[in-house]
Coordinates of C-alpha atoms in Angstrom, one line a residue:
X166 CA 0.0 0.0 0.0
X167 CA 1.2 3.4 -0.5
X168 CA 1.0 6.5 2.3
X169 CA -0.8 9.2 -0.4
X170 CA -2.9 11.7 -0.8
X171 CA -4.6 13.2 -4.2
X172 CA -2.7 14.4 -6.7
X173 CA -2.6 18.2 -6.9
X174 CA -3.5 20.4 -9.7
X175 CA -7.3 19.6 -9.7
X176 CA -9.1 20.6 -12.8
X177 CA -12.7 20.9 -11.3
X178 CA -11.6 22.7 -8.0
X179 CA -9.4 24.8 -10.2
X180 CA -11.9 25.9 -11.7
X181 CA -13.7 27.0 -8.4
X182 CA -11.0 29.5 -8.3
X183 CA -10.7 31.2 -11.6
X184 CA -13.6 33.6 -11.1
X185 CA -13.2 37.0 -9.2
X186 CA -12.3 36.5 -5.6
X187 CA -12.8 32.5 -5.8
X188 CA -14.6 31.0 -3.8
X189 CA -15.5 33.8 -1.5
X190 CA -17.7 35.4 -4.4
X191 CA -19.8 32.0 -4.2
X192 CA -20.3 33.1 0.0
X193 CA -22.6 36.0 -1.2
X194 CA -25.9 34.0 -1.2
X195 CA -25.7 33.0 1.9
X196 CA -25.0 35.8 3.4
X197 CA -29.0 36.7 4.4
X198 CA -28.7 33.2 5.9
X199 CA -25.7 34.4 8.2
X200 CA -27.7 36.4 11.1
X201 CA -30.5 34.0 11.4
X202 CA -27.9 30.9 12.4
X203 CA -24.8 32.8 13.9
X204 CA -24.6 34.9 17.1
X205 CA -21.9 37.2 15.1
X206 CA -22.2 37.4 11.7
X207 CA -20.0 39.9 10.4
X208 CA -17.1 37.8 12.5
X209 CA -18.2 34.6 10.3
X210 CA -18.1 36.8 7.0
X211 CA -15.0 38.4 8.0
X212 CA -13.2 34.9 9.1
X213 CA -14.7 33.0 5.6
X214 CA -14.0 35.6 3.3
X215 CA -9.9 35.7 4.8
X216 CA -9.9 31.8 4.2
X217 CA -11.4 31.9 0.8
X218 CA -9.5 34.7 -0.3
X219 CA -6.5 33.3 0.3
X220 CA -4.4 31.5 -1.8
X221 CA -3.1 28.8 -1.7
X222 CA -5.2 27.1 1.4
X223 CA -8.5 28.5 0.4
X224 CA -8.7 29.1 -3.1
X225 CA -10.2 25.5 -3.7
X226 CA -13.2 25.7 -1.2
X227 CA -16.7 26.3 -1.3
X228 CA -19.5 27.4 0.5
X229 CA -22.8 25.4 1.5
X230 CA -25.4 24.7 4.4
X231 CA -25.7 21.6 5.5
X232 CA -26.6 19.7 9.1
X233 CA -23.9 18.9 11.1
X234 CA -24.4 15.5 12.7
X235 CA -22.7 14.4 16.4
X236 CA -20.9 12.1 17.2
X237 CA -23.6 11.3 20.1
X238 CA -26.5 11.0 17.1
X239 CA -27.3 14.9 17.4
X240 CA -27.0 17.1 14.3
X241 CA -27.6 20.8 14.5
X242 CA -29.9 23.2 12.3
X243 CA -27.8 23.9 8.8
X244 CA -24.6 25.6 9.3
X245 CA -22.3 27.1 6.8
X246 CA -20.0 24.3 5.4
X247 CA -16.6 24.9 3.5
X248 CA -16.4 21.4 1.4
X249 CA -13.5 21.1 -1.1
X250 CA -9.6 20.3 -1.0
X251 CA -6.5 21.9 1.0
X252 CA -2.6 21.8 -0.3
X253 CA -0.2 19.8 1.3
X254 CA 3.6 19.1 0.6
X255 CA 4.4 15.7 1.1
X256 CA 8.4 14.5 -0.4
X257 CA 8.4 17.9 -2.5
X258 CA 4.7 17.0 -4.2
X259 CA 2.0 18.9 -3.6
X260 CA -1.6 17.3 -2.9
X261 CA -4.4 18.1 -2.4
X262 CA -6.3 16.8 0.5
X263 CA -10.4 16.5 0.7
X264 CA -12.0 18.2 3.9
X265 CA -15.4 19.6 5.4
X266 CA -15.3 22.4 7.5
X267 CA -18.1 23.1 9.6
X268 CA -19.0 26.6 11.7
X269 CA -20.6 25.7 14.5
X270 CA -23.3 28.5 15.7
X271 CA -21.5 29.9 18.6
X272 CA -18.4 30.6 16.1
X273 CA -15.8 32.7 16.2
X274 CA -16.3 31.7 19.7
X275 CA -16.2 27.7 19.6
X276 CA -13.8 26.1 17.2
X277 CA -14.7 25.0 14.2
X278 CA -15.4 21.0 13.3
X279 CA -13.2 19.7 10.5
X280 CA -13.6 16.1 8.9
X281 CA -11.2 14.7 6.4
X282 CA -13.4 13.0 3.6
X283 CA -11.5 10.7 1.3
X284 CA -12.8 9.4 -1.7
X285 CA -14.0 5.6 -2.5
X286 CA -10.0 5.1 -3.3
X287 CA -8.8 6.1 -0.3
X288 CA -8.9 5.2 3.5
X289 CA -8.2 6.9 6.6
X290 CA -4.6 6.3 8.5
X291 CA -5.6 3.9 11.7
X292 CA -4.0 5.4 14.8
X293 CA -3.3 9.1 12.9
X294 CA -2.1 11.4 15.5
X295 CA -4.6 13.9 14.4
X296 CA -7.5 11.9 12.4
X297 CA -9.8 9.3 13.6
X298 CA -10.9 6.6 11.9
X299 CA -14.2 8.7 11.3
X300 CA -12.6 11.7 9.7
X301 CA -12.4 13.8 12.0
X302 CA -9.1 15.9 12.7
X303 CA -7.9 16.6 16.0
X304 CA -5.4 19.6 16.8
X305 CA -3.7 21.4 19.4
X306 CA -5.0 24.6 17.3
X307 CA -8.5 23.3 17.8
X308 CA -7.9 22.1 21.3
X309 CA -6.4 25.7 22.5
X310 CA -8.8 27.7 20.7
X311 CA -8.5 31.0 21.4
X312 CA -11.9 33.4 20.5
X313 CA -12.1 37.0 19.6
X314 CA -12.4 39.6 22.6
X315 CA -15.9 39.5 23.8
X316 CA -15.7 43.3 22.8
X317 CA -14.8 42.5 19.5
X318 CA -18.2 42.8 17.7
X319 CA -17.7 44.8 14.6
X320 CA -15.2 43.7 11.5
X321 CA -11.9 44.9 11.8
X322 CA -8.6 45.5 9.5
X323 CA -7.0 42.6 11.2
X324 CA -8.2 39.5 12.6
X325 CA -7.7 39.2 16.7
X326 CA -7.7 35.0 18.0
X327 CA -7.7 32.1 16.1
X328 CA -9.4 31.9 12.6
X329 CA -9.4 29.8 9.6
X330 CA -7.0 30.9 7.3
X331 CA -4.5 29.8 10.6
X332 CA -6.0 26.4 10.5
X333 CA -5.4 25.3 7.4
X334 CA -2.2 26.5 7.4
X335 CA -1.4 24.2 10.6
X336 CA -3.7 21.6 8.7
X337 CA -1.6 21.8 5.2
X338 CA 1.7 21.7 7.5
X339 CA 1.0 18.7 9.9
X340 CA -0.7 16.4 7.2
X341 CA 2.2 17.4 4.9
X342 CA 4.5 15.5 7.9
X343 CA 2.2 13.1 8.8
X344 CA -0.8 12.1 5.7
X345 CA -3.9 11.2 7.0
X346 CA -5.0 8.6 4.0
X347 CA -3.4 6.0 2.0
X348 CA -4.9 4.2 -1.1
X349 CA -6.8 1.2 -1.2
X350 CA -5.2 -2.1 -3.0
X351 CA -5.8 -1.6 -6.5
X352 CA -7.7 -3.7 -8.1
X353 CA -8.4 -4.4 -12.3
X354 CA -11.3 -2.4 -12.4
X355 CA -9.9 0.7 -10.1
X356 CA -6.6 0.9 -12.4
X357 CA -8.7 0.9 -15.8
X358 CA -10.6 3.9 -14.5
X359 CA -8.1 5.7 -12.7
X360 CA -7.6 8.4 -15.0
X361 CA -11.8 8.9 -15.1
X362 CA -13.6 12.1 -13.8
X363 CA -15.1 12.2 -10.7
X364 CA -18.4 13.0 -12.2
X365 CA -19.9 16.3 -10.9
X366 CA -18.1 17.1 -7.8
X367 CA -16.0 19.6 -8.6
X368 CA -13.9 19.7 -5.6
X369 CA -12.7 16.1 -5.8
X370 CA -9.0 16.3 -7.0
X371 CA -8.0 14.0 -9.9
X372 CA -6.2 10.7 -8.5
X373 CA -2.9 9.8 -9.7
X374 CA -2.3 7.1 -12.2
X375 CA 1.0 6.4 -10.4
X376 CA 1.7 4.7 -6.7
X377 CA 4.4 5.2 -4.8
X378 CA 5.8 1.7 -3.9
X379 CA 4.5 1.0 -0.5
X380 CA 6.5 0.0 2.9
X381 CA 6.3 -3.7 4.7
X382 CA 3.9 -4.1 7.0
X383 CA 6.1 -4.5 9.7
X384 CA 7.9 -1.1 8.7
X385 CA 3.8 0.5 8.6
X386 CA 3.5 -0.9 12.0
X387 CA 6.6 0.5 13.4
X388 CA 5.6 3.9 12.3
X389 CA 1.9 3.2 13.7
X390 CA 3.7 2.6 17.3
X391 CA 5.6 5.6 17.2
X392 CA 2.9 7.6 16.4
X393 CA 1.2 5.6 19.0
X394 CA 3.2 6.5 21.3
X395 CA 4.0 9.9 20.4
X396 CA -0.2 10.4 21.1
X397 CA 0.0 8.8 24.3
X398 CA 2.9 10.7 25.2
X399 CA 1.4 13.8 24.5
X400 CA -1.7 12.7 26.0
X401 CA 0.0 12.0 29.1
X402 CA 1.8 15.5 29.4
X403 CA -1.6 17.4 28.6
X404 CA -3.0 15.3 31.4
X405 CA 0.0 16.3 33.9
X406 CA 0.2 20.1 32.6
X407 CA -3.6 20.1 33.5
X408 CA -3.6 18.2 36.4
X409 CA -0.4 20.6 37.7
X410 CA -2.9 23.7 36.5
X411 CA -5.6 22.4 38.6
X412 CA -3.6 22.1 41.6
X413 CA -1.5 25.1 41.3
X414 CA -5.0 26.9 40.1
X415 CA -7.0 25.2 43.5
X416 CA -3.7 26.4 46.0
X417 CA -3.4 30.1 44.7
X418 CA -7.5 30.4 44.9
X419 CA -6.8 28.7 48.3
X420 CA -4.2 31.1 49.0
X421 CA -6.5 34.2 47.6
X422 CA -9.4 33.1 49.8
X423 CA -7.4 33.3 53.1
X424 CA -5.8 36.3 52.0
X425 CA -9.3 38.1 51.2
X426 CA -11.0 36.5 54.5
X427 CA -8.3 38.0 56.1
X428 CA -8.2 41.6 54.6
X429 CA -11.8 41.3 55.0
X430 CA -11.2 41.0 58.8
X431 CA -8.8 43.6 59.4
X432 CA -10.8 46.2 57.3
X433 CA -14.2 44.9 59.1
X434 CA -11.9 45.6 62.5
X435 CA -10.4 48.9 60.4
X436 CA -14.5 50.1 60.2
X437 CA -15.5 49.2 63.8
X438 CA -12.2 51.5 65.0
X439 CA -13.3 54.2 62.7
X440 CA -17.0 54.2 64.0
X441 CA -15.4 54.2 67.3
X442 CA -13.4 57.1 66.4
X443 CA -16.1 59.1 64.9
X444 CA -18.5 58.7 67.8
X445 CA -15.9 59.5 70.3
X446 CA -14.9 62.7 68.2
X447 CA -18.8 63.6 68.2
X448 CA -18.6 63.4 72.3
X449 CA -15.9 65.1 72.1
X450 CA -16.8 68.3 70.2
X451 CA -20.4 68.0 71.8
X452 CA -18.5 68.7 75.6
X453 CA -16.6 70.9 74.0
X454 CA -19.6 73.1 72.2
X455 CA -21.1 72.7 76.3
X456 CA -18.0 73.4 78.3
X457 CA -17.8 76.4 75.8
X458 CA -21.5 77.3 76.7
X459 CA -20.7 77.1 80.2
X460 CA -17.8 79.2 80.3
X461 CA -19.8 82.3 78.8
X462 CA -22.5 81.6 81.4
X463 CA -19.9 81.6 84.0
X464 CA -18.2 85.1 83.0
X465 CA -21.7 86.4 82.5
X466 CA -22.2 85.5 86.2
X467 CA -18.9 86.9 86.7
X468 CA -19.5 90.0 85.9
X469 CA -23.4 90.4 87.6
X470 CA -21.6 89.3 91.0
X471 CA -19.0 92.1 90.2
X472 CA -21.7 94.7 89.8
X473 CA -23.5 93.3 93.0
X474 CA -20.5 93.6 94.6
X475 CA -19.7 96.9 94.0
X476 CA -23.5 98.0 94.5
X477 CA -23.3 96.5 98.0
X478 CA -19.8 98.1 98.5
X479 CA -22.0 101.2 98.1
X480 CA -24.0 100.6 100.1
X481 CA -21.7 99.3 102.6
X482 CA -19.9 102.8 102.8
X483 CA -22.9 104.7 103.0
X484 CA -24.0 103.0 105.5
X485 CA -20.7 103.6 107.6
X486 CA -20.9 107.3 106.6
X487 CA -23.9 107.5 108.2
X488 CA -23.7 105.5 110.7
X489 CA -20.1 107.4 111.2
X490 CA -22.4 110.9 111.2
X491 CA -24.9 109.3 113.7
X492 CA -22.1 108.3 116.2
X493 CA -20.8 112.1 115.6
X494 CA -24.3 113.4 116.3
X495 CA -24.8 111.1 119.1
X496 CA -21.6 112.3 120.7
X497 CA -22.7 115.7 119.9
X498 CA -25.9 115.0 121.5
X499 CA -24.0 113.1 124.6
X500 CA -21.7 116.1 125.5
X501 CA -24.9 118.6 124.7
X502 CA -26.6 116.5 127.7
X503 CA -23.3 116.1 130.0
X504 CA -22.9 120.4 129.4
X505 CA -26.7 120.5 130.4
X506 CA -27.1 117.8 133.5
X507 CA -24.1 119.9 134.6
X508 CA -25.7 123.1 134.5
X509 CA -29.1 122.3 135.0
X510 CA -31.4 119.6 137.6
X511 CA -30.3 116.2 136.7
X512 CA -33.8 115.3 135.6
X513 CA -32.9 112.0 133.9
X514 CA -31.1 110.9 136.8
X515 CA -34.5 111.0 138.1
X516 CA -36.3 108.7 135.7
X517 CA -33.8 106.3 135.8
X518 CA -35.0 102.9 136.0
X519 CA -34.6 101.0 139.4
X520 CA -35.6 97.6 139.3
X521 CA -34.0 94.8 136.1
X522 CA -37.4 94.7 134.4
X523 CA -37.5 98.2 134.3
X524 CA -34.3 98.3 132.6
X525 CA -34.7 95.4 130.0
X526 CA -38.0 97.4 128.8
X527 CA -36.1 100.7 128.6
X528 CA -33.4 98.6 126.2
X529 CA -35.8 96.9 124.4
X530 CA -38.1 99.8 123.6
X531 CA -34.6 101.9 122.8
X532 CA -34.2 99.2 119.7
X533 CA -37.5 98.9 119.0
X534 CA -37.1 102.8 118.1
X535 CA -33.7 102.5 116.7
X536 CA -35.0 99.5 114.1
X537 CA -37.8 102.4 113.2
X538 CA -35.1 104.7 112.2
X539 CA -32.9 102.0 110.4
X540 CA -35.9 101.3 108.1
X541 CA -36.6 105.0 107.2
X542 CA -32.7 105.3 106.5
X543 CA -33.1 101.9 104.4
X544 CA -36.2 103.4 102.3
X545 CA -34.3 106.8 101.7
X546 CA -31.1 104.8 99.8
X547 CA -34.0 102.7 98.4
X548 CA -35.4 105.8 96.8
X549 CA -32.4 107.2 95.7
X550 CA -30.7 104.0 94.1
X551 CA -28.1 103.6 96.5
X552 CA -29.2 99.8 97.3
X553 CA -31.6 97.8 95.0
X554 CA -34.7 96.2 96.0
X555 CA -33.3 93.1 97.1
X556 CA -31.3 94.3 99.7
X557 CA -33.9 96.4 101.0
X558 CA -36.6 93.7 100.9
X559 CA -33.6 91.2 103.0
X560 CA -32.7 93.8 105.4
X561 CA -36.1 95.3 106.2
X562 CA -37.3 91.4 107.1
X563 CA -34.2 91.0 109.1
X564 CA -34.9 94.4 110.8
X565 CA -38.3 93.5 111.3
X566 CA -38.5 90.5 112.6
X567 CA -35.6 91.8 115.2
X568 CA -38.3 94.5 116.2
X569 CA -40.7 91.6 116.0
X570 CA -38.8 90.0 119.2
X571 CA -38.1 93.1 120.9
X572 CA -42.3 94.0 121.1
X573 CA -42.9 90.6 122.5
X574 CA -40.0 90.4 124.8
X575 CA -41.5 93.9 126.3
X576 CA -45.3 92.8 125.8
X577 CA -44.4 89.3 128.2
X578 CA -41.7 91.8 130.4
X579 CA -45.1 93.6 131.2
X580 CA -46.8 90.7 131.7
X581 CA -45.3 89.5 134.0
X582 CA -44.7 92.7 136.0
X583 CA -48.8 93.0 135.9
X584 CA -48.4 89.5 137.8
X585 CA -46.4 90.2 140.3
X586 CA -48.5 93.4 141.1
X587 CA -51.4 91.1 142.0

């Protein structure tokens, strides 16, 4: 058997090409099929129209709709479909190698599906590194997708992630290594027609007349193992790069969480402090605004005392002065009576009182007279503002109920005097 692919220069997907644009011209009706089936359209337009455009790896490709069915049984409503052939080097040749390539709803976003699709002549490679035995191709470029930015909503100059025109580059390069088909033994009838048409597909390549000898079946199973193994290996080291990412990914969110529960505490404990703070300064200025108040009531006190104090410092002196002119006058009045009793009958000596009863009512009825005269003296600075009313009203109760005493002491003296009589 020979490791092959199809022989390149294809007339009918050649012809695909020749018009303006190639195959991205043929993209236009389906265009008012885009919106209805894609989440972002103008991404899908943008993405085909770079593949098709391009030449070599998308001048031979077309567009369609067609269902794309699961592997689980599943197919999806119809999806745009690039179906024709990709180049590929392989020992200095150039092939070209059959493919469907399907754009899942959710795309730019998802990867695409690719299938390889060999003809009646051809099988698929058991145990390809990057093709099942159903068609399907398998890459690290699929596998590590990477979409647009989820900003990214209108067409731009260049193209940002992965996209198509990428793909079959890495498709083109890795199948040009490693072919995914081989042909079939020939047989009489498959070598008398192998120079036929393919009838109307027009992106089937022509198969070539000629084989490359094929290698022993236990060289074929050599290279089987290796790839084997190089699948398993790989397999193996995406398995411990993820499982390493999963741990290292678990002890950093680990890590994160204690850190944040932490922070969280201290700022919680930072907030209580500042509450604290702010009701304390609140007390604070609040005995300050009423130590203030009571400081201006206290020199507003201040200074009525200091007025009452120099009123009753007034009235104080008047009240020496004339009690000071009283004495005077009494003297006056003393040595008046001593210059008189000396020169005249010593009357008073006469009325002198002879008996202690006698005397107490002469004393008592003496203050009785001299309270009288305090209280008319007490009315007169009342009058002219020399004391206020306060003082007067204090003084004159004080005065008064002094008198009060010295009445009844003289009321009960005589009293008992009228007792005695009897």
């Amino acid at each position: 058997m020979v490791v092959s692919s199809y022989a390149a220069g294809s007339t009918s997907a050649s012809a695909a090409s020749t018009s303006s644009g190639g195959g991205a011209s043929l993209l236009d009706p389906y265009l008012h099929r885009l919106p209805a089936i894609y989440t972002h359209p103008p991404l899908v337009h943008q993405h085909v129209t770079h593949l098709l455009s391009s030449t070599p790896h998308g001048s031979n490709l077309l567009p369609k709709m067609e269902s794309l069915i699961n592997n689980d049984g599943t197919s999806t409503p119809p999806v745009l479909l690039l179906r024709g052939t990709i180049p590929m080097q392989y020992k200095g040749i150039t092939y070209h190698l059959p493919i469907d390539l399907y754009l899942p709803p959710n795309y730019p976003y998802v990867c695409p599906t690719v299938y390889v699709r060999p003809v009646s002549t051809m099988s698929i490679k058991p145990n390809h590194k990057h093709v099942g035995l159903d068609g399907m191709v398998y890459l690290p470029y699929l596998a590590q997708w990477k979409p647009p930015p989820p900003s990214t909503t209108t067409i731009k100059s260049t193209l940002t992630g992965s996209n198509l025109k990428e793909l079959v580059a890495w498709m083109s390069q890795l199948f040009g290594n490693e072919p995914p088909c081989f042909a079939k033994p020939p047989v009489a009838s498959a070598a008398a027609g192998a120079g036929a048409s393919h009838g109307d597909d027009s992106w089937q390549p022509n198969i070539p007349q000629k084989l490359t000898p094929t290698k022993n079946p236990s060289q074929e199973e050599a290279l089987y193992d290796r790839a084997r193994q190089r699948e398993e290996q790989w397999l193996l080291e995406e398995a411990k790069l993820s499982s390493l990412k999963s741990k290292a990914t678990e002890e950093i969110q680990s890590q994160m969480k204690s850190v944040f529960t932490q922070v969280g505490e201290e700022i919680r404990k930072e907030l209580e402090y500042q509450k604290k703070l702010e009701y304390g300064k609140e007390q604070i200025e609040l005995l300050q605004k009423e130590y203030e108040m009571r400081r201006r009531k206290l020199r507003g006190e201040k200074r009525e005392l200091e007025l009452e104090n120099d009123v009753l410092a007034g009235w104080l002196a008047a009240v020496e002065k004339a009690t000071s002119s009283r004495q005077e006058q009494e003297e006056l009045d003393t040595a008046a009576d001593n210059h008189a009793a000396a020169t005249t009958t010593k009357a008073d000596l006469m009325a002198l009182p002879t008996d202690t009863p006698s005397s107490q009512m002469l004393a008592l009825s003496a203050e009785s007279a001299s309270i009288d005269d305090t209280i008319y003296f007490l009315d007169q600075a009342l009058v002219r503002n020399t004391i206020t009313l306060e003082i007067f009203l204090r003084e004159v109760r004080r005065l008064s109920k002094r008198q009060f005493m010295a009445k009844a002491h003289m009321i009960k003296i005589e009293q008992t005097l009228a007792a005695e009589r009897r």
